[in-house]
Short mmCIF file of C-alpha atoms and ligand atoms in Angstrom, two decimals:
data_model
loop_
_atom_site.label_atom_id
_atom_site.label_comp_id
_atom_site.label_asym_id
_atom_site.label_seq_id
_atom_site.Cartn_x
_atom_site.Cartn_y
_atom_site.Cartn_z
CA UNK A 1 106.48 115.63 -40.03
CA UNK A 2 105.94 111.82 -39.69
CA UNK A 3 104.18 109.88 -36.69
CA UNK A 4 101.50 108.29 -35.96
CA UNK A 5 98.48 109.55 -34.47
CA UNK A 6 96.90 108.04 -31.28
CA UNK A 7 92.95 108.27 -30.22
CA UNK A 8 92.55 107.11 -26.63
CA UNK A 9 88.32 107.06 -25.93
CA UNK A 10 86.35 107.00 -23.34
CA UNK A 11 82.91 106.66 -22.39
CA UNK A 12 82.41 110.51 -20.58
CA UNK A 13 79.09 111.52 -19.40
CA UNK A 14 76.51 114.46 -19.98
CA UNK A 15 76.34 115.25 -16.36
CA UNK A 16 79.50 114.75 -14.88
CA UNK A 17 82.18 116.46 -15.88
CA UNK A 18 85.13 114.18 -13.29
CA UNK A 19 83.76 111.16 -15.50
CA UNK A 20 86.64 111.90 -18.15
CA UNK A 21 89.27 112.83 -15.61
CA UNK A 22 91.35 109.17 -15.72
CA UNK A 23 91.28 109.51 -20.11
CA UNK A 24 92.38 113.02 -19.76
CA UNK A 25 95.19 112.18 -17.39
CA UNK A 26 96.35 108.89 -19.28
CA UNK A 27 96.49 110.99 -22.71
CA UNK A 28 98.43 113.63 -21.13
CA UNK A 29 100.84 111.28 -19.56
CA UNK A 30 101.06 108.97 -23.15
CA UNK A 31 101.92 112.40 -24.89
CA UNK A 32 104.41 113.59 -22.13
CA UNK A 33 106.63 110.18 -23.36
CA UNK A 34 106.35 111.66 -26.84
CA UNK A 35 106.26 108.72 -28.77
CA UNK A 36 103.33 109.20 -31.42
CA UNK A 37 103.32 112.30 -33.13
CA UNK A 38 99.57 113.08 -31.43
CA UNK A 39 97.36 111.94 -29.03
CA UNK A 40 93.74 112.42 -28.95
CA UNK A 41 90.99 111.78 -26.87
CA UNK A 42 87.82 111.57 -27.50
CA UNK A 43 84.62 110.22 -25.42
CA UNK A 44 80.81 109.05 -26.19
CA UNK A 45 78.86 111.32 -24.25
CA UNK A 46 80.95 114.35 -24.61
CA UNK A 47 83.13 116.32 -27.21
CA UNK A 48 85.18 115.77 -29.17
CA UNK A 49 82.40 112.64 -30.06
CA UNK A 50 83.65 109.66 -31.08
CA UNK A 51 82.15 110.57 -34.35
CA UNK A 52 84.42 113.85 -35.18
CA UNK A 53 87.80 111.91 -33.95
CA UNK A 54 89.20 110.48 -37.37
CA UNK A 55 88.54 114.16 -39.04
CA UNK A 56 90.83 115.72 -35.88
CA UNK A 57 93.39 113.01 -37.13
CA UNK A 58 97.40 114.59 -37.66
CA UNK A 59 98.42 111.22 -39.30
CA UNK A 60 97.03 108.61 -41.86
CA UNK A 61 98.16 106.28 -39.56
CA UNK A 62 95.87 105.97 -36.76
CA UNK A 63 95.26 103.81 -33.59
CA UNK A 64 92.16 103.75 -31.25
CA UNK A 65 92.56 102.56 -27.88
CA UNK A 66 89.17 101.99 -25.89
CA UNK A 67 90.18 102.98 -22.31
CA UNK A 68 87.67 100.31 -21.18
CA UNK A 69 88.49 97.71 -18.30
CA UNK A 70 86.76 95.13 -19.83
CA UNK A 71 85.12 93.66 -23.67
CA UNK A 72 81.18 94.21 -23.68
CA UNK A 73 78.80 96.22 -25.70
CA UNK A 74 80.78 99.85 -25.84
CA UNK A 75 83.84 98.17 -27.31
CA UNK A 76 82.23 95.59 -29.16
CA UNK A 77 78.96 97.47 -30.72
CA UNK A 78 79.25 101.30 -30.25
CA UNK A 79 82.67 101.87 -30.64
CA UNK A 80 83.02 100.00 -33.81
CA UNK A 81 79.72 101.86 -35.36
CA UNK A 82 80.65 105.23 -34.34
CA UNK A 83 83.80 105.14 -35.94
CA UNK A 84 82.47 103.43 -38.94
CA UNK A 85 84.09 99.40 -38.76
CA UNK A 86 81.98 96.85 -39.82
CA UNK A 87 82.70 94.58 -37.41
CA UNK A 88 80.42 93.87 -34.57
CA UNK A 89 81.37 91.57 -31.58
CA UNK A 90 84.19 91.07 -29.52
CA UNK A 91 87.22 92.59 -30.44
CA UNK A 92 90.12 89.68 -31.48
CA UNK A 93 93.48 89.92 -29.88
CA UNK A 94 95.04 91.25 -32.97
CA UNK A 95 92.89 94.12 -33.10
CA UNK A 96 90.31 95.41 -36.29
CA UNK A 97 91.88 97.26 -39.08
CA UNK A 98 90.46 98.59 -41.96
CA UNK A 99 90.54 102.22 -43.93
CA UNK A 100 88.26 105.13 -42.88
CA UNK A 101 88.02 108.43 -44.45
CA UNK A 102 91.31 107.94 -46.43
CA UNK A 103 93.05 106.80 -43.15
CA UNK A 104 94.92 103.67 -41.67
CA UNK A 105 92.64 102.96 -38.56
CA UNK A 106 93.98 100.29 -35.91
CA UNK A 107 91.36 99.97 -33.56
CA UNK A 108 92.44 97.70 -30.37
CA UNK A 109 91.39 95.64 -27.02
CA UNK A 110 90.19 97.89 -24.02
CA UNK A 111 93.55 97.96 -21.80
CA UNK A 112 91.85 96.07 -19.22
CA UNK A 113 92.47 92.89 -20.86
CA UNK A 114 96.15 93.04 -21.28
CA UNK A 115 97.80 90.80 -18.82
CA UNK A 116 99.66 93.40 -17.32
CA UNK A 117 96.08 94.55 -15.62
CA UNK A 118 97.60 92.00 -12.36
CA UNK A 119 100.73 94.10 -11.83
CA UNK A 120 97.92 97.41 -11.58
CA UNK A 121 95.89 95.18 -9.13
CA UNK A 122 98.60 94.32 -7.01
CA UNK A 123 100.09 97.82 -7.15
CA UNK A 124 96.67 98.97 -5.98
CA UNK A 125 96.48 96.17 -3.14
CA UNK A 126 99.97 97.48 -1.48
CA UNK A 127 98.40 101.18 -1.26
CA UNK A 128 96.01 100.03 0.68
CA UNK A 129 97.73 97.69 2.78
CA UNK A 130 101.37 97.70 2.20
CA UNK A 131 102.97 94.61 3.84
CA UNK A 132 100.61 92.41 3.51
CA UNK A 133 101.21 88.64 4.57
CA UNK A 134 100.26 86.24 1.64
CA UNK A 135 99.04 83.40 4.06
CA UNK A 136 96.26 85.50 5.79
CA UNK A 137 94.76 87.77 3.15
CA UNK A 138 92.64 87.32 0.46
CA UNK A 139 91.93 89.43 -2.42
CA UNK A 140 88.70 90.15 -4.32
CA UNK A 141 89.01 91.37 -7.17
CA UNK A 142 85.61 93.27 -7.91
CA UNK A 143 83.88 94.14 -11.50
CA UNK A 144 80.76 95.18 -12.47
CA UNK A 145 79.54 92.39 -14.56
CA UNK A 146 76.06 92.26 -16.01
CA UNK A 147 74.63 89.04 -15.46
CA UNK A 148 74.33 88.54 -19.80
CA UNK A 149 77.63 89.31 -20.99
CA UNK A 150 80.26 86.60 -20.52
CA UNK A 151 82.58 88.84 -22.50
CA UNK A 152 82.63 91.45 -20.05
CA UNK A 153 83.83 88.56 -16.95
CA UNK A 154 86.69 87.81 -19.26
CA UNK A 155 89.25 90.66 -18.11
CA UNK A 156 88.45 90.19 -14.60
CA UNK A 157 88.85 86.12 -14.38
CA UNK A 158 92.02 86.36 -16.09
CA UNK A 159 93.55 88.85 -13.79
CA UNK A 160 92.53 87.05 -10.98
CA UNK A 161 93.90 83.85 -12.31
CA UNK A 162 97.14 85.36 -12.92
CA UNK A 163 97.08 86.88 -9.38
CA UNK A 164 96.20 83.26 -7.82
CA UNK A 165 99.19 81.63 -10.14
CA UNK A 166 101.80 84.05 -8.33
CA UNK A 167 100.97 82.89 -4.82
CA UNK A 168 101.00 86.64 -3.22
CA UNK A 169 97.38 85.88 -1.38
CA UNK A 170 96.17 83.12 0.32
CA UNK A 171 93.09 83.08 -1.85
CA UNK A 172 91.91 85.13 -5.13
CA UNK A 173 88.27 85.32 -5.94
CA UNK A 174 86.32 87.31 -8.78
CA UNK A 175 82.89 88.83 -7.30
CA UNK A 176 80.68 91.22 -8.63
CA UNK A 177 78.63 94.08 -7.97
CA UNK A 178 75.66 92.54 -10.43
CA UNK A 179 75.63 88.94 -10.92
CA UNK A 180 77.05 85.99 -9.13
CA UNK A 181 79.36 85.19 -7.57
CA UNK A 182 78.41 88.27 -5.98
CA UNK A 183 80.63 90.90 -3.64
CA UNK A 184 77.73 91.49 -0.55
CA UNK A 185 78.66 87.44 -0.09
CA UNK A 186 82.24 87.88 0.39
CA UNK A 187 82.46 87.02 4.35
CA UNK A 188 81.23 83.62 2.66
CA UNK A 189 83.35 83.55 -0.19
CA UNK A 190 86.73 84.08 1.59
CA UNK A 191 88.48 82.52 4.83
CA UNK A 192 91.36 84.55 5.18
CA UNK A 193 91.27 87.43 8.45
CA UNK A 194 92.26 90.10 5.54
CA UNK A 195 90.81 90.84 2.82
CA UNK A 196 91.67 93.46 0.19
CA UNK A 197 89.06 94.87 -2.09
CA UNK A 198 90.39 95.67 -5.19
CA UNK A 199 87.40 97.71 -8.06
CA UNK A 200 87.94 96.52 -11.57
CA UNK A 201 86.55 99.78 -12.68
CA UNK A 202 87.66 102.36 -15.26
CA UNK A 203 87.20 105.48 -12.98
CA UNK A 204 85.95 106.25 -9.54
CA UNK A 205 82.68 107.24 -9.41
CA UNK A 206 78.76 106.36 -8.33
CA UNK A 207 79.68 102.98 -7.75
CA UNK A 208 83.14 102.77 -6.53
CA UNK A 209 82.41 106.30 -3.96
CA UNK A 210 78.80 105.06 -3.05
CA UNK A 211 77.07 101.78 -3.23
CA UNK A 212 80.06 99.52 -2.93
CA UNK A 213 81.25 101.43 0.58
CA UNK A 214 77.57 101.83 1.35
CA UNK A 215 76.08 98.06 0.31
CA UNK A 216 79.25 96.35 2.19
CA UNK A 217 79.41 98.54 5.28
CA UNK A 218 82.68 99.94 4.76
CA UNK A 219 83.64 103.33 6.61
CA UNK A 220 87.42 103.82 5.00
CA UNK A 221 90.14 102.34 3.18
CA UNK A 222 90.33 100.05 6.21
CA UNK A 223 87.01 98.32 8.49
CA UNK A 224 87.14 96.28 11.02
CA UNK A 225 84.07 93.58 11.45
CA UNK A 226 84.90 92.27 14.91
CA UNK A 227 81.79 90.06 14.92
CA UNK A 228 81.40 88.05 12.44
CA UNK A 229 80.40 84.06 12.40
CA UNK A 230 84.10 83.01 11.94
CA UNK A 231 85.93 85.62 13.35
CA UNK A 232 86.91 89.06 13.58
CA UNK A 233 88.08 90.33 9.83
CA UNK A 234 89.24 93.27 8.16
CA UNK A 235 88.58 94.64 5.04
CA UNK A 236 90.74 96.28 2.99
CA UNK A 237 89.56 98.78 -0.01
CA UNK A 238 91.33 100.28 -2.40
CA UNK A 239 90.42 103.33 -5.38
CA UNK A 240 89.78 101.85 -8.89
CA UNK A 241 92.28 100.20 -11.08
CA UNK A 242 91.59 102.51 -14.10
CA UNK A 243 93.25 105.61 -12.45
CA UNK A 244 96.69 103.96 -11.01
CA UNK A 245 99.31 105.90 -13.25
CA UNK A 246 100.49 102.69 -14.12
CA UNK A 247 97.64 101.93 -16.47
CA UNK A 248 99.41 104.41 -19.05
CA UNK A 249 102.11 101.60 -19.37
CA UNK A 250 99.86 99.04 -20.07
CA UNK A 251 98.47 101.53 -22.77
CA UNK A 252 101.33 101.92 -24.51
CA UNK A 253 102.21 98.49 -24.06
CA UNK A 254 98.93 97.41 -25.79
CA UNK A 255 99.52 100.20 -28.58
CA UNK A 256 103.25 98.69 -29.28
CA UNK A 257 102.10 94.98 -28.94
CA UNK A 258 99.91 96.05 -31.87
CA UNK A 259 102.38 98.19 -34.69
CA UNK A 260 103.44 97.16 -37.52
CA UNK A 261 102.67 100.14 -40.68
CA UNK A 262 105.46 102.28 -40.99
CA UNK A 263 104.95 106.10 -39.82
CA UNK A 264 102.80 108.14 -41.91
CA UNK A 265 102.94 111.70 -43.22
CA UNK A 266 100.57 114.68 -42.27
CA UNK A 267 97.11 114.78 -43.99
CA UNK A 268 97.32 117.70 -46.61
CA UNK A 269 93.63 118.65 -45.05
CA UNK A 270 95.29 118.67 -42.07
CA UNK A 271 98.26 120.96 -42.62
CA UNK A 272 95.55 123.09 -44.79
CA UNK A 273 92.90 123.72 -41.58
CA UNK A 274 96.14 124.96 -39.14
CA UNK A 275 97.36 127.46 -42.15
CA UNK A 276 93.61 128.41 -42.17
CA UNK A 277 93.32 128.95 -38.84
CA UNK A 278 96.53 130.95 -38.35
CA UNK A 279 95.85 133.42 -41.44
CA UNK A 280 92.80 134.03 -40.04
CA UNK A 281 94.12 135.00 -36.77
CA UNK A 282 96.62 136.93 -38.15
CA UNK A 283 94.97 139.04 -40.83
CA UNK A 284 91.76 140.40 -38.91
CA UNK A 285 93.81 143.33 -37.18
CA UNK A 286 92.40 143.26 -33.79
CA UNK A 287 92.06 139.03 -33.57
CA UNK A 288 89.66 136.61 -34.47
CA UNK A 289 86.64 135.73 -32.82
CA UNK A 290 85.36 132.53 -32.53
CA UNK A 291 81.94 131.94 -30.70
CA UNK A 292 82.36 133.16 -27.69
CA UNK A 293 86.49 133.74 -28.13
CA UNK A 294 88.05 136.43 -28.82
CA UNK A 295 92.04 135.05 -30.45
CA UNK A 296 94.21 138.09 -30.35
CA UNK A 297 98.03 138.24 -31.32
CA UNK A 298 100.16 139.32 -29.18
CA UNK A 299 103.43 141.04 -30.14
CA UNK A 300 105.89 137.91 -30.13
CA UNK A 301 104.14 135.85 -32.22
CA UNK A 302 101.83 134.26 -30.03
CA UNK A 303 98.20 134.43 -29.37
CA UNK A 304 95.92 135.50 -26.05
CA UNK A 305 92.69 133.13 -26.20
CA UNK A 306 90.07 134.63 -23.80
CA UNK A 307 85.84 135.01 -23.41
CA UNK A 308 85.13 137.74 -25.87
CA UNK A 309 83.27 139.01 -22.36
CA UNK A 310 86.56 139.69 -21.20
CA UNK A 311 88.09 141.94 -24.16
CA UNK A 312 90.58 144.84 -22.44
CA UNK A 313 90.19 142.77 -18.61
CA UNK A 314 93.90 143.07 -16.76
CA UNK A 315 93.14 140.88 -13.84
CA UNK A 316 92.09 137.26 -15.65
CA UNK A 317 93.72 133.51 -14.46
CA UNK A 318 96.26 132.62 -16.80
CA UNK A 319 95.41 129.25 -17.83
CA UNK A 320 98.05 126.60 -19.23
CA UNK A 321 97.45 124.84 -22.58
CA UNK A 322 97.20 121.63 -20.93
CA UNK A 323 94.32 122.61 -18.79
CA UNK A 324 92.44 124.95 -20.63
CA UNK A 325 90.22 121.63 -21.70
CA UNK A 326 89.18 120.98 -18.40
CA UNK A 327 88.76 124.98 -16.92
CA UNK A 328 86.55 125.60 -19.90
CA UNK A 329 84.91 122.29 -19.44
CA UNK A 330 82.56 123.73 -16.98
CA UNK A 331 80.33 126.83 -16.54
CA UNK A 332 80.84 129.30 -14.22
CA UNK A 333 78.63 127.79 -11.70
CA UNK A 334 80.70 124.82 -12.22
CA UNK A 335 78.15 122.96 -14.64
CA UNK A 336 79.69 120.30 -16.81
CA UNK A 337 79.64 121.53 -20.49
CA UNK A 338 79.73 118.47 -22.31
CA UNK A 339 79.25 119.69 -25.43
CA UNK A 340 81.46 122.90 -25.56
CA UNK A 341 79.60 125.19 -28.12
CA UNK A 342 76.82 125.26 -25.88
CA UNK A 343 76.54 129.09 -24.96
CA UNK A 344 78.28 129.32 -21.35
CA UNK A 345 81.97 129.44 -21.73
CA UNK A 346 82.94 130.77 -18.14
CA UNK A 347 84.93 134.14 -17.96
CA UNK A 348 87.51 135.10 -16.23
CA UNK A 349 90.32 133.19 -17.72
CA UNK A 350 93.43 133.99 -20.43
CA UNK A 351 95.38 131.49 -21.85
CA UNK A 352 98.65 132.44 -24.23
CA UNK A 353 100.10 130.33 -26.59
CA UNK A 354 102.55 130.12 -29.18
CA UNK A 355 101.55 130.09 -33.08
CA UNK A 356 102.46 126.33 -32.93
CA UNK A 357 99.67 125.76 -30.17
CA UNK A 358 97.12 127.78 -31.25
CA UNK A 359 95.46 125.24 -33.30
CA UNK A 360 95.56 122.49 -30.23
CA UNK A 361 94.59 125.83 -27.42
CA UNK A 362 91.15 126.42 -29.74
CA UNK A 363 90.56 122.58 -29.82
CA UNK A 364 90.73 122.71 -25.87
CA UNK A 365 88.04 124.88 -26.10
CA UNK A 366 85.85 124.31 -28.93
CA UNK A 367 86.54 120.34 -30.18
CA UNK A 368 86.63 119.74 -33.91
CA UNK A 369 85.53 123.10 -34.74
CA UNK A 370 88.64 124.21 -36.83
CA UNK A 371 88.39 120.81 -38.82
CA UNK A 372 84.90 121.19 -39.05
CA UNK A 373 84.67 124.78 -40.43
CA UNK A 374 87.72 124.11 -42.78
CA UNK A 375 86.12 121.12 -44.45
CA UNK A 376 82.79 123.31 -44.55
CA UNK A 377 85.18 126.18 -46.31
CA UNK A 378 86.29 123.36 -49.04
CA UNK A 379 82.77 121.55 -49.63
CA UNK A 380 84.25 118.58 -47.95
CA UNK A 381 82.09 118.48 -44.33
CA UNK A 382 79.46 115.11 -44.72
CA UNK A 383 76.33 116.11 -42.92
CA UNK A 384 74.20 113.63 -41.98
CA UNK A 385 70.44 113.76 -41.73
CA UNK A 386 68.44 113.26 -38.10
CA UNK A 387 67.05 109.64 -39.60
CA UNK A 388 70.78 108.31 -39.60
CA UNK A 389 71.92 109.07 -36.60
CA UNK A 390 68.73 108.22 -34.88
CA UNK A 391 69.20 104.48 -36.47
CA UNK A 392 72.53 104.19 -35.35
CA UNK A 393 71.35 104.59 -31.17
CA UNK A 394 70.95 101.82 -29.34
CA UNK A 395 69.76 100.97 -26.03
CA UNK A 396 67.73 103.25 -24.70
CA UNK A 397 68.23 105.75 -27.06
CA UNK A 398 66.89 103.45 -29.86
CA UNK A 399 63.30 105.36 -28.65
CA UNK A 400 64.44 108.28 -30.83
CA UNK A 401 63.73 106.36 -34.07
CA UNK A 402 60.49 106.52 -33.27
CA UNK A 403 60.69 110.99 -32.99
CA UNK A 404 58.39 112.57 -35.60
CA UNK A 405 59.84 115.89 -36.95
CA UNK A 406 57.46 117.74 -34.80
CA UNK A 407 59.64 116.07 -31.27
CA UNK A 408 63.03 116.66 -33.25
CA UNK A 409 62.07 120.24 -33.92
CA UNK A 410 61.15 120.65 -30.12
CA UNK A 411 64.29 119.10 -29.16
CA UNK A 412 65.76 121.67 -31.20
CA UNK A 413 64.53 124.79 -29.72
CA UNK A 414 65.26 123.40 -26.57
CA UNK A 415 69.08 122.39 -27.27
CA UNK A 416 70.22 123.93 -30.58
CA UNK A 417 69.24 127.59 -29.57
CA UNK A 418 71.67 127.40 -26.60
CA UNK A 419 74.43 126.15 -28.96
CA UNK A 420 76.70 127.94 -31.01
CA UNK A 421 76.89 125.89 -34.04
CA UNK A 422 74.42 125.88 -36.82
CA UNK A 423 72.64 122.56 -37.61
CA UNK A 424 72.99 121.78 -41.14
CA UNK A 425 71.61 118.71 -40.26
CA UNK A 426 68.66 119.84 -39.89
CA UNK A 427 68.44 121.90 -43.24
CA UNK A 428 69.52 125.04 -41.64
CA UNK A 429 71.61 127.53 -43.59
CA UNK A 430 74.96 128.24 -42.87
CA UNK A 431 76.66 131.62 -45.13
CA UNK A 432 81.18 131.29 -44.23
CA UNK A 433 82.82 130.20 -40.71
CA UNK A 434 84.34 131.81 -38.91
CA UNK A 435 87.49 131.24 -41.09
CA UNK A 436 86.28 133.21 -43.63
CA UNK A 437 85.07 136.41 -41.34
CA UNK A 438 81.64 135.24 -39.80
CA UNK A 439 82.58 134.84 -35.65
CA UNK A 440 79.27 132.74 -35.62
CA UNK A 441 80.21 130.72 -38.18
CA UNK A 442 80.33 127.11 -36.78
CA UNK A 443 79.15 124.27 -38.56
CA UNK A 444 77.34 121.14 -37.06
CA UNK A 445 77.18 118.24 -39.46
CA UNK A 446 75.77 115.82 -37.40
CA UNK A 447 72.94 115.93 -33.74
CA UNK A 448 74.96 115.69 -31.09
CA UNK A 449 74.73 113.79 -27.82
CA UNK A 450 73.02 116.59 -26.11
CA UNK A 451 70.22 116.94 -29.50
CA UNK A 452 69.36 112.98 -29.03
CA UNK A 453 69.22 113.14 -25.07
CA UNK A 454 66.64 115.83 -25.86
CA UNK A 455 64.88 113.89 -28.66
CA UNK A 456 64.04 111.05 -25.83
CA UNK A 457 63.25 113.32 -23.20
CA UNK A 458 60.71 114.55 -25.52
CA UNK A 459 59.15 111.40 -26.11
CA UNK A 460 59.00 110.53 -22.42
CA UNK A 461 57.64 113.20 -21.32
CA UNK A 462 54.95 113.07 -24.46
CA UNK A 463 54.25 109.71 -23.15
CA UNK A 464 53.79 110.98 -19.69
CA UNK A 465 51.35 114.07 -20.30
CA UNK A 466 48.40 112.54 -22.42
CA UNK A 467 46.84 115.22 -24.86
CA UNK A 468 44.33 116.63 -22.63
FE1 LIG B 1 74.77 122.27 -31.07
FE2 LIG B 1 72.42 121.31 -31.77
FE3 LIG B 1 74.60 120.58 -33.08
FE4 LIG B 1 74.20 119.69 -30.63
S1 LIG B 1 72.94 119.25 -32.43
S2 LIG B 1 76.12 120.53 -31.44
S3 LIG B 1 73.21 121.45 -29.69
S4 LIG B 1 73.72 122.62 -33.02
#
């Protein structure tokens, strides 16, 4: 086929697995429309990496989409180095385009910029309050800002000028959790009886459940402060722009706003790792395993994905494709797995697919490991070496340039033996996949998140027991 593949990223977290939810539910609503051929996802802190997205890609043709609310240092620096652009710095309206590992990459603005961001606001303002009336409420309009990065103000200003232009409020005002003008000052900063709260943020969490509710005294989505200096007032506060359904419009919006190359074919490697991957399943006799999966065909056709653990169980959930990604996501105990290879797939589930969604039901599961094993297969998989991805952290995490091998190898033993993939980054060996017949066979060609969180941990807590 033809189309056009689309990578929607986010930032994700090691420890909490409801950080993704918003990306997972815009990229399942974009590819419900059906209007590129595929739609990825893919996060910083969590698999599938920002670094193994363009080797998932369908199409030549490919466009990112940070699903960021505002410019600053993840679209502008890390973004742009993970996926191997040049360019460092705000991203210009027109979007960066260049070619990447044979492919076409488009990489855009977050969403959060597009002027369409006032329609979200003001859809989120009428949940909370419905009938407002413009002459005695106020809205705030509330981002995180961080006090150095004018960039990162941009999104939020322009919203709320837009808002102020369409006369709906009496007043519109900009505050911020971390820099001035700030939010704890807005009994000062507005007039009006009502105002309505309104978090600029990508997702809820930490912030938009706990300190902002806490730090301004709010009890619900509605508080009364009878006594205040000029008057009783009530505040009105709403959930997070970044997870109103709406925001999938403006996604598409900014993906249309920005095509103009025609529709590309499949990648040959492409096409290649799915035929791989469906031989394989076919010709061992009783399934293939992968990791900790057992793939097993099933009379029609299709395939039954399951724990290996569970081989010959009759009374297992039947999972969907389209949330097997998020019910492996976590261990039994309900720990996030961020990086899925780690050994703790839960039990207790089955999912069945068709041959056609066998390929997308293992990448639920196990991100990037088909693509990864079949470039291994064909001497095509780059690995890179421990010294370059330590120079490419940033932030706190530049530390880890500092790691001798001694601290890597630590890290190691404390991350790698839990994992399921082999790191031939680190000079280990690694014999077939499990394409060709070895169920442990699972490349990794590059430290993951997990491997550099341990790195620094390492060097902390080296710091923090002297040698005695
Ligand atoms: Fe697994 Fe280690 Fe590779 Fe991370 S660096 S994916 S823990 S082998």
């Amino acid at each position: 086929g033809v189309g056009r593949t689309l990578i929607l990223l986010g930032h994700g977290s090691h420890l909490n697995a409801d950080s993704a939810a918003a990306v997972r539910r815009h990229a399942r609503a974009v590819r419900a429309q059906g209007r590129f051929g595929e739609v990825l996802e893919g996060y910083w802190k969590e698999e599938p990496s920002l670094r193994q997205l363009l080797r998932l890609a369908r199409f030549r043709d490919v466009t990112v989409v940070p699903l960021f609310v505002s410019e600053g240092y993840f679209t502008g620096t890390v973004i742009p180095r993970e996926l191997g652009f040049e360019w460092r710095g705000p991203v210009p309206p027109g979007g960066l385009s260049t070619v990447l590992e044979g492919r076409r990459v488009h990489y855009t603005r977050p969403y959060g910029v597009h002027p369409d961001m006032a329609e979200v606001i003001a859809a989120r303002a009428t949940e909370v309050c419905g009938e407002w009336s413009p002459e005695r409420t106020a809205l705030v309009v509330l981002g995180h800002g961080t006090g150095r990065d004018r960039q990162s103000q941009q999104a939020i200003e322009q919203a709320a000028a837009a808002l102020r232009g369409r006369g709906r409020f009496a007043e519109v005002q900009a505050l911020y959790l971390d820099q001035a003008p700030r939010v704890d000052d807005w009994a000062a900063l507005t007039r009006s009886p009502d105002v309505v709260i309104v978090p600029f943020f990508a997702s809820e969490g930490w912030h938009t459940q706990d300190t902002i509710p806490h730090d301004l005294g709010l009890t619900g989505a509605v508080t009364e402060f009878p006594e205040l200096p000029g008057g009783p007032r009530r505040v009105f506060y709403s959930r997070p722009v970044g997870t109103h359904p709406a925001v999938t419009r403006v996604i598409v919006r900014l993906v249309e706003d920005s095509l103009d190359a025609p529709l590309s074919p499949e990648e040959p490697a492409w096409r290649a790792a799915g035929e791989a991957l469906l031989r394989a399943a076919r010709s061992s006799g009783g399934g293939l395993s992968v990791g900790e999966v057992q793939v097993a065909p099933l009379p029609g056709g299709g395939f039954d994905l399951r724990s290996q653990e569970d081989a010959g169980h009759s009374d297992l959930t039947p999972v969907a494709l389209a949330d097997l990604a998020a019910w492996t996501g976590r261990t039994a105990d309900g720990a996030h797995r961020p990086i899925r290879t780690q050994r703790s797939l839960p039990r207790g589930w089955r999912a069945e697919v068709c041959a056609g969604e066998l390929r997308a039901a293992l990448h639920a599961v196990y991100p990037a490991v088909l693509e990864e094993a079949s470039a291994w297969e064909n001497g095509a998989l780059p690995v890179v070496p421990w010294a370059d991805t330590a120079d490419r952290q940033s932030g706190l995490y530049a530390a880890v340039q500092r790691a001798g091998p001694a601290q890597v190898a630590r890290a190691r033993s404390t991350t790698c033996t839990g994992c399921l993939r082999t790191p031939l980054w680190a000079g280990e060996p690694l014999g077939t996949t499990f394409l060709a017949g070895d169920p442990q066979g699972l490349p990794c060609p590059e430290a993951c998140t997990l491997l550099v969180a341990a790195v620094r941990e390492e060097l902390s807590s080296h710091q923090e027991t002297p040698a005695q």
